[in-house]
Every structure is written in C-alpha cells, then in structure tokens.
C-alpha cells in the first residue's frame, strides 16, 4: 500500500516510529498529484516548495527525539474560500483571481499549531454556491470513482483530493450540505460541526447564519482528530460558541448498545434513488445488529426546507457579496463612472450561479416582498429547528441519506438549477437548525459509485455521532478507501 492511501493516524504512527520521513510522505503525495491531477482537477493552487520545506522541519524535530502532534507532517489541502496568508484565496471566482489574503483564517492558525503539511488550495463551486463543483470559474473537478461524474459540491475539490489520494485530509465548508454531499459522492467521511463550534473568521462568507468549516477525511478517526485541531471559541467570530471542547478522539468507542436512532420518514420519500435507500436502510440494520434501537420518527417540516434555505441563503449572500464592487480589493473592470465600473466588474467577474443567487436574495429582501418571502422563511426555519428539538426528546441520533442519489454525470443538472437545488433536500435542514452531521460511506451502487449516510446529532453533541459513525465503520470495510 502506498503512503498516500493510508489514513492520517496510520501515517502518524509511521512518522513517530521513524519508519517513514515527512519528506518521503510529502513527496509520495505530490507524486500522486502528478499522476492524478490532470484527470481529477482538484487543485487551484499547489504549494510544493513550502510543503517540502515544512516536511524537512518535521523530520528534524523527529530526529531530535521530540514527540509530534497527531497531524504533524501529514499533508492536507484547504478549500479555496478559507483565507491563507500569502497564498491566493480565489473562492473559484474571477472577481478574486489575484486576491492574496494578508492574514490566516482562525482554522489555519489553529492547524498551524498542529503543524500539518499544507500542500495547496482546492477547487469549489464559486463562492461555495453549488452542489457539483461545476460552477468554478477555473475548472470542473471530476469524481475519482468515475471521471464523467461530479464529485459533489461545493467542497468537491476537498472530497476529490482525499478520495483520490492527492491529500490525506482536507478542510471544507458546509452551508447547505457542501461537506457532507461531496463526502458521500466520493466515498469519504465529512463532518459539519454544530454552528459556532468552529470559527468562521477568515472563511469568505456565503450565508453567515449557515456556514460552517469542517473536516473531510478517509475515516472517522481522522475526522475526530482534525475536529480537535480546529474547534473552539474565537473572539474574532461573534457567532463562535464559547462551549467546552472535548477530546473528540475519546468518543471513538465501538459501542452503540441501547443508542436510540431515529429514521425520519420524510427522508425516504419518492425521488430517492432505490440503491441509496437500500444502502441506508441496510446501515440501519447493521446498527440494530450492534445493539442500537431503531425507530421511525417524523420531521414534518422537512418538505419546506429547500424553499426556506433558498430564500435565506441567497438573501445573506446578496448582502455578503455587496463588498465585491471593484473598489477596495478584488478585480476591477473600468467604466465611464463609478456606477458603470461596479456594474461592469460584477457583470464580467461573477459567474451565472452567483448572479442568480444575488438576484434571488435581493428580490427576497426588497420592499414589498420582505414579509412575504424572507420573514416567512425565518419563521419556517424556526419550525424546522423545533422538529429536531422534538425528535431528540425520543432519540439520541438521526440516521438519513446524505444525498438522494449517488454522483450524477457532469452536465446532467447544470442547466436546470431547480433540479440541482433539490439535491440538497437531505442536507439543508441541519444547516437551518445549526446541528452537527457526519456523512459516512455505507456502500456502492451497481456502477461502483459511493453511497453515504448521515448521522445527525443534537447541538454540540459531535461526540455521539462520532461514536456511532466509528462503531459502524469498524464493523464494515469502507473506512480509509482510496479510489484507484
């Protein structure tokens, strides 16, 4: 087995015991990038020189007999909407094509204390708006299991890099499923933490009340390890939760005896692919065989989640994207006066999907429509949150499909935005409720496309979903796989 195929915790043991060097590992991953990148297209920026310099320093530390952290010397990729000092952060948009942040996002500052090897920035749907990574201004990332299919989105570059062996782990962001859905499509593990659990400072804002940074990894153990590194209160983020951060790796115990798991009937309705439904229900049977108690539950307002999300998220996006006007930073397209300059800049440099969401958002917020659309959406959001609160009175976690289908073909949905938006049906309720969710591989279609389920937990209870996910993973053979 090549080094790039191993998990971070396996590689940590090899590094600590001096069976491999950090330089050897980093070069092995870059060799894999050389082999696969032209086919997959996961990266927007590769930082090989800095990575190898960092790896040498890790090896020097090991040679002195010093202990290294769990992520030290492990190659990782960062979604290109997370600010990295001195390294371009484009959000896969032409409007930020030459933007180099003067500071690091808090998650990068926290990761640097663990000293992983940053190997580059990975592709996404422009400003994280999309579910296929086809909306990038630079390239379409391909699914490592079938390069004619999408890797999911918006964190498609993060999931594809990990699934293909081009990175050992990655960071993504999740506004409406943007970590979990690509994790499902690419056969890896993806966690959306509780809203506020991980700082958003330095994450380029899409929808501020929904966005959350999280890990994309090979297995559940790596997921818990990365979450340890990035979680915690941050004074720079006013929405950051000042809650105690446990050691999430301590929850990795293979035991779900008497765990109450709810299956929401609204997630298994017409439109869900038969192979996906079977795989998720088979996973429920596995949990039952391991001692969990399975029961059907109802989340009655689920049917309104998509329309609620696609009013709230674009409204927040329209506000957040006002700053890209060609004046302070980012690209500028000249005009006869300031108004024409702003119009030209935004017309030429924003992609179609971003423009669409800005228009939807401004419409929802406009005089005469605010009460009818945006305010009503906020009220329905409260009802969706109450559904989960009521459900968690009777169950510990909720088990559901991550996405209604496996990965679809490139070009299949891009011309039909509504069809694309419906792909988010299983993931957006969590973001609206601010709850944690983890997507875990649970099988393959007859065409060898990965399928994932998601476990949904109570607010700030990542430990329970990690424990359940770990238990399932240990009983199966899906953890740590790399697409060939």
CSV table of C-alpha atoms in Angstrom, one decimal:
chain,number,residue,atom,x,y,z
A,1,UNK,CA,0.0,0.0,0.0
A,2,UNK,CA,1.4,3.4,-1.0
A,3,UNK,CA,1.7,6.1,1.7
A,4,UNK,CA,-0.9,8.3,0.0
A,5,UNK,CA,-3.5,5.5,0.6
A,6,UNK,CA,-3.1,5.5,4.3
A,7,UNK,CA,-5.1,7.4,7.0
A,8,UNK,CA,-3.6,10.3,9.0
A,9,UNK,CA,-3.5,8.2,12.2
A,10,UNK,CA,-1.7,5.3,10.4
A,11,UNK,CA,0.9,7.8,9.0
A,12,UNK,CA,1.4,9.4,12.3
A,13,UNK,CA,2.5,6.1,13.8
A,14,UNK,CA,4.9,5.5,10.9
A,15,UNK,CA,6.4,9.0,11.3
A,16,UNK,CA,6.7,8.8,15.1
A,17,UNK,CA,8.4,5.4,14.9
A,18,UNK,CA,10.7,6.7,12.1
A,19,UNK,CA,9.6,4.1,9.6
A,20,UNK,CA,9.0,6.9,7.1
A,21,UNK,CA,10.0,10.5,6.9
A,22,UNK,CA,7.7,13.5,6.5
A,23,UNK,CA,9.6,14.4,3.3
A,24,UNK,CA,9.1,10.9,1.9
A,25,UNK,CA,5.4,11.1,2.7
A,26,UNK,CA,5.0,14.6,1.2
A,27,UNK,CA,6.9,13.6,-2.0
A,28,UNK,CA,4.7,10.5,-2.3
A,29,UNK,CA,1.6,12.6,-2.2
A,30,UNK,CA,3.0,15.0,-4.7
A,31,UNK,CA,3.8,12.0,-7.0
A,32,UNK,CA,0.2,11.0,-6.7
A,33,UNK,CA,-0.8,14.6,-7.6
A,34,UNK,CA,1.4,14.4,-10.7
A,35,UNK,CA,-0.3,11.1,-11.6
A,36,UNK,CA,-3.9,12.1,-11.0
A,37,UNK,CA,-4.3,15.9,-11.1
A,38,UNK,CA,-4.7,16.2,-14.8
A,39,UNK,CA,-7.6,13.7,-14.6
A,40,UNK,CA,-9.3,14.9,-11.4
A,41,UNK,CA,-8.6,18.6,-11.3
A,42,UNK,CA,-8.9,19.0,-7.5
A,43,UNK,CA,-6.4,21.8,-7.0
A,44,UNK,CA,-6.4,25.5,-7.8
A,45,UNK,CA,-3.0,26.2,-6.2
A,46,UNK,CA,-0.2,23.8,-5.3
A,47,UNK,CA,2.4,24.9,-2.7
A,48,UNK,CA,5.1,22.2,-3.3
A,49,UNK,CA,8.1,24.2,-2.3
A,50,UNK,CA,6.7,25.4,1.0
A,51,UNK,CA,5.3,21.9,1.7
A,52,UNK,CA,8.7,20.2,1.3
A,53,UNK,CA,10.4,22.9,3.5
A,54,UNK,CA,7.8,22.2,6.2
A,55,UNK,CA,8.3,18.5,5.9
A,56,UNK,CA,12.1,18.9,6.4
A,57,UNK,CA,11.5,20.8,9.7
A,58,UNK,CA,9.2,18.0,10.9
A,59,UNK,CA,11.9,15.4,10.1
A,60,UNK,CA,14.4,17.5,12.0
A,61,UNK,CA,12.1,17.5,15.0
A,62,UNK,CA,11.6,13.8,14.9
A,63,UNK,CA,15.4,13.2,14.6
A,64,UNK,CA,15.9,15.1,17.8
A,65,UNK,CA,13.6,12.6,19.5
A,66,UNK,CA,10.8,15.1,20.0
A,67,UNK,CA,7.1,14.0,20.0
A,68,UNK,CA,5.0,15.2,17.2
A,69,UNK,CA,1.3,16.1,17.2
A,70,UNK,CA,-1.3,13.8,15.7
A,71,UNK,CA,-1.4,15.8,12.4
A,72,UNK,CA,2.2,16.9,12.3
A,73,UNK,CA,3.8,16.1,9.0
A,74,UNK,CA,0.5,15.0,7.4
A,75,UNK,CA,-0.3,16.5,4.0
A,76,UNK,CA,-3.6,18.5,3.9
A,77,UNK,CA,-5.5,20.6,1.4
A,78,UNK,CA,-7.6,23.7,2.1
A,79,UNK,CA,-10.8,24.7,0.4
A,80,UNK,CA,-10.1,27.9,-1.5
A,81,UNK,CA,-12.7,30.0,0.3
A,82,UNK,CA,-10.6,29.8,3.6
A,83,UNK,CA,-8.1,32.6,3.9
A,84,UNK,CA,-4.4,31.6,3.8
A,85,UNK,CA,-1.8,34.4,4.4
A,86,UNK,CA,0.4,34.9,1.4
A,87,UNK,CA,-1.4,32.2,-0.7
A,88,UNK,CA,-4.1,33.1,-3.2
A,89,UNK,CA,-7.7,32.7,-2.0
A,90,UNK,CA,-10.0,33.0,-5.0
A,91,UNK,CA,-13.2,31.3,-4.0
A,92,UNK,CA,-13.0,29.8,-7.5
A,93,UNK,CA,-14.2,33.2,-8.8
A,94,UNK,CA,-12.7,35.6,-11.3
A,95,UNK,CA,-13.6,38.5,-9.1
A,96,UNK,CA,-10.9,37.3,-6.6
A,97,UNK,CA,-8.5,35.8,-9.1
A,98,UNK,CA,-5.5,37.7,-7.7
A,99,UNK,CA,-6.5,38.1,-4.1
A,100,UNK,CA,-3.8,37.2,-1.6
A,101,UNK,CA,-5.1,37.5,2.0
A,102,UNK,CA,-2.9,39.4,4.5
A,103,UNK,CA,-4.0,37.1,7.3
A,104,UNK,CA,-4.8,33.4,8.1
A,105,UNK,CA,-8.3,32.2,8.9
A,106,UNK,CA,-8.6,31.1,12.5
A,107,UNK,CA,-8.8,27.4,11.5
A,108,UNK,CA,-5.5,27.8,9.6
A,109,UNK,CA,-3.9,29.5,12.7
A,110,UNK,CA,-5.2,26.6,14.8
A,111,UNK,CA,-4.0,24.0,12.3
A,112,UNK,CA,-0.5,25.5,12.1
A,113,UNK,CA,-0.1,24.8,15.8
A,114,UNK,CA,-0.5,21.1,14.9
A,115,UNK,CA,2.0,21.6,12.0
A,116,UNK,CA,0.5,19.5,9.1
A,117,UNK,CA,1.9,20.0,5.7
A,118,UNK,CA,-0.2,22.4,3.6
A,119,UNK,CA,0.0,21.2,0.0
A,120,UNK,CA,-2.4,23.6,-1.7
A,121,UNK,CA,-5.9,25.1,-2.2
A,122,UNK,CA,-8.6,23.1,-3.7
A,123,UNK,CA,-11.5,23.8,-6.1
A,124,UNK,CA,-15.1,24.6,-5.2
A,125,UNK,CA,-18.3,26.0,-6.7
A,126,UNK,CA,-17.8,29.7,-7.0
A,127,UNK,CA,-18.2,31.3,-3.5
A,128,UNK,CA,-19.4,27.8,-2.4
A,129,UNK,CA,-22.6,28.2,-4.4
A,130,UNK,CA,-23.4,24.9,-5.9
A,131,UNK,CA,-23.6,21.1,-5.4
A,132,UNK,CA,-21.3,19.8,-8.2
A,133,UNK,CA,-18.2,21.9,-8.4
A,134,UNK,CA,-19.2,22.7,-12.0
A,135,UNK,CA,-19.7,26.4,-11.0
A,136,UNK,CA,-16.0,27.1,-10.5
A,137,UNK,CA,-14.6,29.8,-12.8
A,138,UNK,CA,-11.4,27.8,-13.4
A,139,UNK,CA,-12.1,24.1,-13.8
A,140,UNK,CA,-14.6,21.3,-13.3
A,141,UNK,CA,-13.3,18.8,-10.7
A,142,UNK,CA,-14.1,15.1,-11.5
A,143,UNK,CA,-15.2,12.3,-9.3
A,144,UNK,CA,-12.3,9.9,-8.6
A,145,UNK,CA,-14.6,6.9,-8.9
A,146,UNK,CA,-15.9,8.0,-12.3
A,147,UNK,CA,-14.4,11.0,-14.0
A,148,UNK,CA,-17.5,11.5,-16.1
A,149,UNK,CA,-19.3,12.4,-12.9
A,150,UNK,CA,-19.3,15.3,-10.4
A,151,UNK,CA,-17.6,15.0,-7.0
A,152,UNK,CA,-20.4,16.9,-5.4
A,153,UNK,CA,-20.2,20.5,-4.1
A,154,UNK,CA,-19.4,22.9,-3.1
A,155,UNK,CA,-16.4,21.2,-1.4
A,156,UNK,CA,-15.8,19.0,-4.4
A,157,UNK,CA,-12.1,19.7,-4.6
A,158,UNK,CA,-11.7,18.8,-0.9
A,159,UNK,CA,-13.5,15.4,-1.2
A,160,UNK,CA,-12.0,14.5,-4.6
A,161,UNK,CA,-8.4,15.3,-3.3
A,162,UNK,CA,-8.9,13.0,-0.3
A,163,UNK,CA,-10.7,10.3,-2.2
A,164,UNK,CA,-8.1,10.2,-5.0
A,165,UNK,CA,-5.1,10.1,-2.6
A,166,UNK,CA,-4.0,13.6,-3.6
A,167,UNK,CA,-4.3,14.7,0.0
A,168,UNK,CA,-4.5,12.8,3.3
A,169,UNK,CA,-7.2,15.1,4.7
A,170,UNK,CA,-8.8,18.4,3.8
A,171,UNK,CA,-10.9,21.3,5.1
A,172,UNK,CA,-14.2,22.2,3.5
A,173,UNK,CA,-17.1,24.4,4.4
A,174,UNK,CA,-20.8,23.4,4.7
A,175,UNK,CA,-23.6,25.9,4.1
A,176,UNK,CA,-26.3,23.5,2.9
A,177,UNK,CA,-24.5,20.2,2.6
A,178,UNK,CA,-21.3,21.3,1.0
A,179,UNK,CA,-19.1,19.0,3.1
A,180,UNK,CA,-21.4,16.0,3.5
A,181,UNK,CA,-22.8,15.7,0.0
A,182,UNK,CA,-19.3,15.6,-1.7
A,183,UNK,CA,-18.1,13.2,1.0
A,184,UNK,CA,-21.0,10.9,0.1
A,185,UNK,CA,-20.3,11.2,-3.6
A,186,UNK,CA,-16.6,10.5,-3.2
A,187,UNK,CA,-16.7,7.7,-0.6
A,188,UNK,CA,-15.0,9.7,2.2
A,189,UNK,CA,-16.0,11.0,5.6
A,190,UNK,CA,-17.2,14.6,6.0
A,191,UNK,CA,-18.3,16.4,9.2
A,192,UNK,CA,-20.4,19.5,9.5
A,193,UNK,CA,-19.9,20.7,13.1
A,194,UNK,CA,-22.5,22.4,15.2
A,195,UNK,CA,-22.9,26.1,14.0
A,196,UNK,CA,-20.4,28.1,16.1
A,197,UNK,CA,-18.3,25.1,17.1
A,198,UNK,CA,-15.6,26.1,14.6
A,199,UNK,CA,-14.7,29.7,13.9
A,200,UNK,CA,-15.8,31.3,10.7
A,201,UNK,CA,-13.2,34.1,10.9
A,202,UNK,CA,-11.4,34.1,7.6
A,203,UNK,CA,-13.9,31.9,5.8
A,204,UNK,CA,-15.2,34.0,2.9
A,205,UNK,CA,-18.8,34.5,3.8
A,206,UNK,CA,-21.6,33.0,1.7
A,207,UNK,CA,-24.5,32.8,4.1
A,208,UNK,CA,-23.3,33.8,7.6
A,209,UNK,CA,-26.0,32.1,9.7
A,210,UNK,CA,-25.4,28.8,7.9
A,211,UNK,CA,-21.7,28.5,7.0
A,212,UNK,CA,-19.5,26.1,9.0
A,213,UNK,CA,-16.0,24.8,8.4
A,214,UNK,CA,-15.3,21.1,8.9
A,215,UNK,CA,-13.0,18.2,8.1
A,216,UNK,CA,-13.0,15.8,5.1
A,217,UNK,CA,-11.1,12.7,5.9
A,218,UNK,CA,-10.5,9.0,5.0
A,219,UNK,CA,-12.1,7.6,8.2
A,220,UNK,CA,-13.9,8.7,11.3
A,221,UNK,CA,-10.8,8.6,13.5
A,222,UNK,CA,-9.1,11.2,11.3
A,223,UNK,CA,-12.3,13.3,11.4
A,224,UNK,CA,-12.2,13.4,15.2
A,225,UNK,CA,-8.5,14.3,15.1
A,226,UNK,CA,-9.0,17.2,12.7
A,227,UNK,CA,-12.0,18.5,14.6
A,228,UNK,CA,-9.9,18.5,17.8
A,229,UNK,CA,-7.5,20.8,16.0
A,230,UNK,CA,-9.9,23.3,14.6
A,231,UNK,CA,-12.8,23.5,17.2
A,232,UNK,CA,-13.0,26.1,19.9
A,233,UNK,CA,-14.2,29.6,20.8
A,234,UNK,CA,-12.8,32.6,18.8
A,235,UNK,CA,-13.2,36.2,19.9
A,236,UNK,CA,-12.8,37.2,16.2
A,237,UNK,CA,-16.1,35.5,15.4
A,238,UNK,CA,-19.2,36.9,17.1
A,239,UNK,CA,-21.1,33.7,16.3
A,240,UNK,CA,-18.5,31.4,17.8
A,241,UNK,CA,-19.8,29.2,20.7
A,242,UNK,CA,-18.0,29.5,24.0
A,243,UNK,CA,-18.5,25.9,24.8
A,244,UNK,CA,-16.0,23.4,26.3
A,245,UNK,CA,-14.3,21.5,23.5
A,246,UNK,CA,-13.9,17.8,24.5
A,247,UNK,CA,-11.2,15.5,23.1
A,248,UNK,CA,-13.3,14.1,20.3
A,249,UNK,CA,-11.0,11.1,19.8
A,250,UNK,CA,-12.1,9.8,23.2
A,251,UNK,CA,-15.6,9.2,21.8
A,252,UNK,CA,-14.2,6.7,19.3
A,253,UNK,CA,-15.5,3.7,21.1
A,254,UNK,CA,-17.2,0.9,19.2
A,255,UNK,CA,-20.3,0.6,21.2
A,256,UNK,CA,-23.9,1.6,20.2
A,257,UNK,CA,-25.8,-0.6,22.7
A,258,UNK,CA,-29.1,1.0,23.6
A,259,UNK,CA,-28.4,4.0,21.4
A,260,UNK,CA,-31.7,5.3,20.1
A,261,UNK,CA,-31.5,6.0,16.4
A,262,UNK,CA,-34.4,7.7,14.5
A,263,UNK,CA,-35.2,7.2,10.9
A,264,UNK,CA,-37.1,10.2,9.6
A,265,UNK,CA,-39.8,9.0,7.2
A,266,UNK,CA,-39.7,12.3,5.3
A,267,UNK,CA,-36.2,11.5,4.1
A,268,UNK,CA,-37.3,8.2,2.5
A,269,UNK,CA,-39.8,9.6,0.0
A,270,UNK,CA,-40.5,9.5,-3.7
A,271,UNK,CA,-37.4,10.7,-5.6
A,272,UNK,CA,-34.8,9.0,-3.5
A,273,UNK,CA,-32.7,6.5,-5.6
A,274,UNK,CA,-33.6,2.9,-4.7
A,275,UNK,CA,-29.9,1.9,-4.3
A,276,UNK,CA,-29.4,4.8,-1.9
A,277,UNK,CA,-32.5,3.9,0.1
A,278,UNK,CA,-31.5,0.3,0.4
A,279,UNK,CA,-27.9,1.1,1.5
A,280,UNK,CA,-29.0,3.5,4.2
A,281,UNK,CA,-31.7,1.1,5.5
A,282,UNK,CA,-29.1,-1.7,5.4
A,283,UNK,CA,-26.9,0.5,7.6
A,284,UNK,CA,-29.8,0.9,10.0
A,285,UNK,CA,-30.0,-2.9,10.2
A,286,UNK,CA,-26.2,-3.0,11.0
A,287,UNK,CA,-26.8,-0.6,13.8
A,288,UNK,CA,-29.6,-2.7,15.1
A,289,UNK,CA,-27.5,-5.8,15.0
A,290,UNK,CA,-24.9,-3.9,17.0
A,291,UNK,CA,-27.4,-3.2,19.8
A,292,UNK,CA,-28.9,0.1,18.8
A,293,UNK,CA,-32.7,0.8,19.0
A,294,UNK,CA,-34.1,1.9,15.6
A,295,UNK,CA,-37.5,3.7,15.4
A,296,UNK,CA,-39.3,5.7,12.7
A,297,UNK,CA,-39.6,9.4,13.5
A,298,UNK,CA,-41.2,12.4,11.8
A,299,UNK,CA,-39.7,15.7,10.9
A,300,UNK,CA,-42.9,17.2,9.4
A,301,UNK,CA,-41.5,20.5,8.1
A,302,UNK,CA,-38.7,18.8,6.0
A,303,UNK,CA,-40.7,19.4,2.8
A,304,UNK,CA,-40.3,23.2,3.3
A,305,UNK,CA,-36.5,23.1,4.0
A,306,UNK,CA,-35.3,23.6,0.4
A,307,UNK,CA,-37.5,26.6,-0.3
A,308,UNK,CA,-36.6,28.1,3.1
A,309,UNK,CA,-32.9,27.6,2.5
A,310,UNK,CA,-33.1,29.1,-1.0
A,311,UNK,CA,-34.6,32.3,0.4
A,312,UNK,CA,-32.4,32.7,3.5
A,313,UNK,CA,-29.0,31.7,1.9
A,314,UNK,CA,-29.3,33.9,-1.2
A,315,UNK,CA,-30.6,36.8,0.9
A,316,UNK,CA,-27.5,36.5,3.1
A,317,UNK,CA,-25.3,36.0,0.0
A,318,UNK,CA,-26.6,39.1,-1.7
A,319,UNK,CA,-25.6,41.1,1.4
A,320,UNK,CA,-22.2,39.5,1.8
A,321,UNK,CA,-21.3,39.9,-1.8
A,322,UNK,CA,-22.0,43.6,-1.9
A,323,UNK,CA,-18.4,44.2,-0.9
A,324,UNK,CA,-17.1,42.9,-4.3
A,325,UNK,CA,-17.6,46.1,-6.2
A,326,UNK,CA,-14.2,46.8,-7.8
A,327,UNK,CA,-13.3,49.5,-5.3
A,328,UNK,CA,-11.4,48.2,-2.3
A,329,UNK,CA,-10.0,44.8,-3.5
A,330,UNK,CA,-10.5,42.1,-6.0
A,331,UNK,CA,-10.9,42.6,-9.7
A,332,UNK,CA,-12.0,45.8,-11.4
A,333,UNK,CA,-13.4,46.4,-14.8
A,334,UNK,CA,-13.3,50.1,-15.7
A,335,UNK,CA,-16.3,52.1,-16.8
A,336,UNK,CA,-17.2,55.7,-17.6
A,337,UNK,CA,-18.1,56.4,-13.9
A,338,UNK,CA,-18.3,54.6,-10.6
A,339,UNK,CA,-21.7,53.0,-11.3
A,340,UNK,CA,-20.7,51.7,-14.7
A,341,UNK,CA,-17.4,50.4,-13.2
A,342,UNK,CA,-19.2,48.5,-10.5
A,343,UNK,CA,-21.8,47.1,-13.0
A,344,UNK,CA,-19.0,46.0,-15.4
A,345,UNK,CA,-17.0,44.4,-12.6
A,346,UNK,CA,-19.8,42.4,-11.2
A,347,UNK,CA,-21.3,41.5,-14.7
A,348,UNK,CA,-18.0,40.2,-16.0
A,349,UNK,CA,-16.4,38.7,-12.9
A,350,UNK,CA,-19.3,36.9,-11.2
A,351,UNK,CA,-20.5,33.6,-12.6
A,352,UNK,CA,-24.0,32.7,-13.6
A,353,UNK,CA,-24.9,30.9,-10.4
A,354,UNK,CA,-23.6,33.6,-8.1
A,355,UNK,CA,-25.6,36.2,-10.1
A,356,UNK,CA,-28.7,34.1,-9.9
A,357,UNK,CA,-28.4,33.8,-6.1
A,358,UNK,CA,-27.7,37.6,-5.7
A,359,UNK,CA,-30.8,38.3,-7.7
A,360,UNK,CA,-33.0,35.9,-5.7
A,361,UNK,CA,-31.6,37.3,-2.5
A,362,UNK,CA,-32.2,40.9,-3.4
A,363,UNK,CA,-35.7,40.1,-4.5
A,364,UNK,CA,-36.5,38.4,-1.3
A,365,UNK,CA,-35.2,41.3,0.7
A,366,UNK,CA,-36.8,44.0,-1.4
A,367,UNK,CA,-39.6,46.3,-0.2
A,368,UNK,CA,-43.0,44.7,-0.6
A,369,UNK,CA,-41.5,41.1,-0.7
A,370,UNK,CA,-39.6,41.0,2.6
A,371,UNK,CA,-42.5,39.9,4.7
A,372,UNK,CA,-43.9,37.5,2.1
A,373,UNK,CA,-40.6,35.7,1.5
A,374,UNK,CA,-37.7,36.4,3.8
A,375,UNK,CA,-39.6,36.9,7.0
A,376,UNK,CA,-41.8,33.8,6.3
A,377,UNK,CA,-38.7,31.8,5.6
A,378,UNK,CA,-37.2,32.7,9.0
A,379,UNK,CA,-40.5,31.6,10.7
A,380,UNK,CA,-40.4,28.2,8.9
A,381,UNK,CA,-36.7,27.9,9.9
A,382,UNK,CA,-37.9,28.1,13.5
A,383,UNK,CA,-40.4,25.3,12.8
A,384,UNK,CA,-37.7,23.1,11.3
A,385,UNK,CA,-35.5,23.7,14.3
A,386,UNK,CA,-38.5,22.7,16.6
A,387,UNK,CA,-38.9,19.5,14.6
A,388,UNK,CA,-35.4,18.4,15.5
A,389,UNK,CA,-35.8,19.5,19.2
A,390,UNK,CA,-39.0,17.4,19.4
A,391,UNK,CA,-37.4,14.4,17.7
A,392,UNK,CA,-34.4,14.5,20.1
A,393,UNK,CA,-36.7,14.1,23.1
A,394,UNK,CA,-37.1,10.4,21.9
A,395,UNK,CA,-33.9,9.6,20.1
A,396,UNK,CA,-30.1,10.2,20.5
A,397,UNK,CA,-29.2,10.5,16.8
A,398,UNK,CA,-31.0,10.6,13.5
A,399,UNK,CA,-29.9,8.4,10.5
A,400,UNK,CA,-30.8,9.5,7.0
A,401,UNK,CA,-29.4,9.5,3.5
A,402,UNK,CA,-26.8,12.2,2.8
A,403,UNK,CA,-28.0,12.7,-0.7
A,404,UNK,CA,-31.0,11.4,-2.6
A,405,UNK,CA,-28.7,9.9,-5.4
A,406,UNK,CA,-25.2,8.9,-6.0
A,407,UNK,CA,-22.9,11.1,-8.1
A,408,UNK,CA,-24.6,12.3,-11.2
A,409,UNK,CA,-23.0,13.0,-14.6
A,410,UNK,CA,-21.1,16.2,-15.4
A,411,UNK,CA,-23.6,18.5,-17.3
A,412,UNK,CA,-26.6,16.4,-16.2
A,413,UNK,CA,-28.1,19.1,-14.0
A,414,UNK,CA,-26.2,22.3,-14.6
A,415,UNK,CA,-28.8,23.7,-17.0
A,416,UNK,CA,-31.7,23.0,-14.5
A,417,UNK,CA,-31.0,25.0,-11.3
A,418,UNK,CA,-34.1,23.7,-9.6
A,419,UNK,CA,-33.2,20.1,-10.2
A,420,UNK,CA,-29.7,20.8,-8.8
A,421,UNK,CA,-31.2,22.6,-5.7
A,422,UNK,CA,-33.3,19.6,-4.9
A,423,UNK,CA,-30.1,17.6,-4.5
A,424,UNK,CA,-29.8,19.4,-1.1
A,425,UNK,CA,-33.0,18.0,0.2
A,426,UNK,CA,-31.4,15.8,2.8
A,427,UNK,CA,-28.6,18.2,3.9
A,428,UNK,CA,-30.1,21.7,4.3
A,429,UNK,CA,-32.3,21.0,7.3
A,430,UNK,CA,-29.2,20.6,9.5
A,431,UNK,CA,-27.8,23.9,8.5
A,432,UNK,CA,-31.1,25.7,9.1
A,433,UNK,CA,-31.2,24.1,12.6
A,434,UNK,CA,-27.4,24.6,13.3
A,435,UNK,CA,-26.9,20.9,14.1
A,436,UNK,CA,-23.9,18.7,13.6
A,437,UNK,CA,-23.9,16.0,10.9
A,438,UNK,CA,-21.4,13.4,9.6
A,439,UNK,CA,-21.5,11.6,6.3
A,440,UNK,CA,-20.1,8.1,6.3
A,441,UNK,CA,-19.6,5.7,3.4
A,442,UNK,CA,-22.1,2.8,3.5
A,443,UNK,CA,-21.9,1.1,0.1
A,444,UNK,CA,-21.7,1.3,-3.6
A,445,UNK,CA,-24.2,1.4,-6.5
A,446,UNK,CA,-24.1,-1.3,-9.1
A,447,UNK,CA,-22.0,1.2,-11.1
A,448,UNK,CA,-19.4,1.3,-8.3
A,449,UNK,CA,-20.4,4.8,-7.1
A,450,UNK,CA,-20.1,5.5,-3.4
A,451,UNK,CA,-23.2,6.0,-1.2
A,452,UNK,CA,-23.1,7.7,2.2
A,453,UNK,CA,-25.5,8.1,5.1
A,454,UNK,CA,-25.5,10.9,7.5
A,455,UNK,CA,-25.9,10.8,11.3
A,456,UNK,CA,-27.5,14.0,12.8
A,457,UNK,CA,-26.8,14.9,16.4
A,458,UNK,CA,-28.0,17.3,19.0
A,459,UNK,CA,-26.3,20.7,19.1
A,460,UNK,CA,-22.7,20.5,20.4
A,461,UNK,CA,-23.0,16.7,20.6
A,462,UNK,CA,-20.5,15.7,17.9
A,463,UNK,CA,-19.2,13.1,20.3
A,464,UNK,CA,-22.3,10.9,19.9
A,465,UNK,CA,-22.4,11.0,16.1
A,466,UNK,CA,-18.7,10.3,16.0
A,467,UNK,CA,-19.1,7.3,18.3
A,468,UNK,CA,-21.9,5.9,16.2
A,469,UNK,CA,-20.1,6.5,13.0
A,470,UNK,CA,-16.9,4.9,14.4
A,471,UNK,CA,-18.9,1.9,15.5
A,472,UNK,CA,-20.5,1.4,12.1
A,473,UNK,CA,-17.2,1.9,10.3
A,474,UNK,CA,-15.4,-0.6,12.5
A,475,UNK,CA,-18.0,-3.2,11.6
A,476,UNK,CA,-17.6,-2.6,7.9
A,477,UNK,CA,-14.8,-2.3,5.3
A,478,UNK,CA,-15.5,1.2,3.9
A,479,UNK,CA,-13.1,3.2,6.1
A,480,UNK,CA,-9.9,4.6,4.6
A,481,UNK,CA,-10.5,3.7,1.0
A,482,UNK,CA,-8.8,5.5,-1.9
A,483,UNK,CA,-10.2,5.4,-5.5
A,484,UNK,CA,-7.8,3.6,-7.8
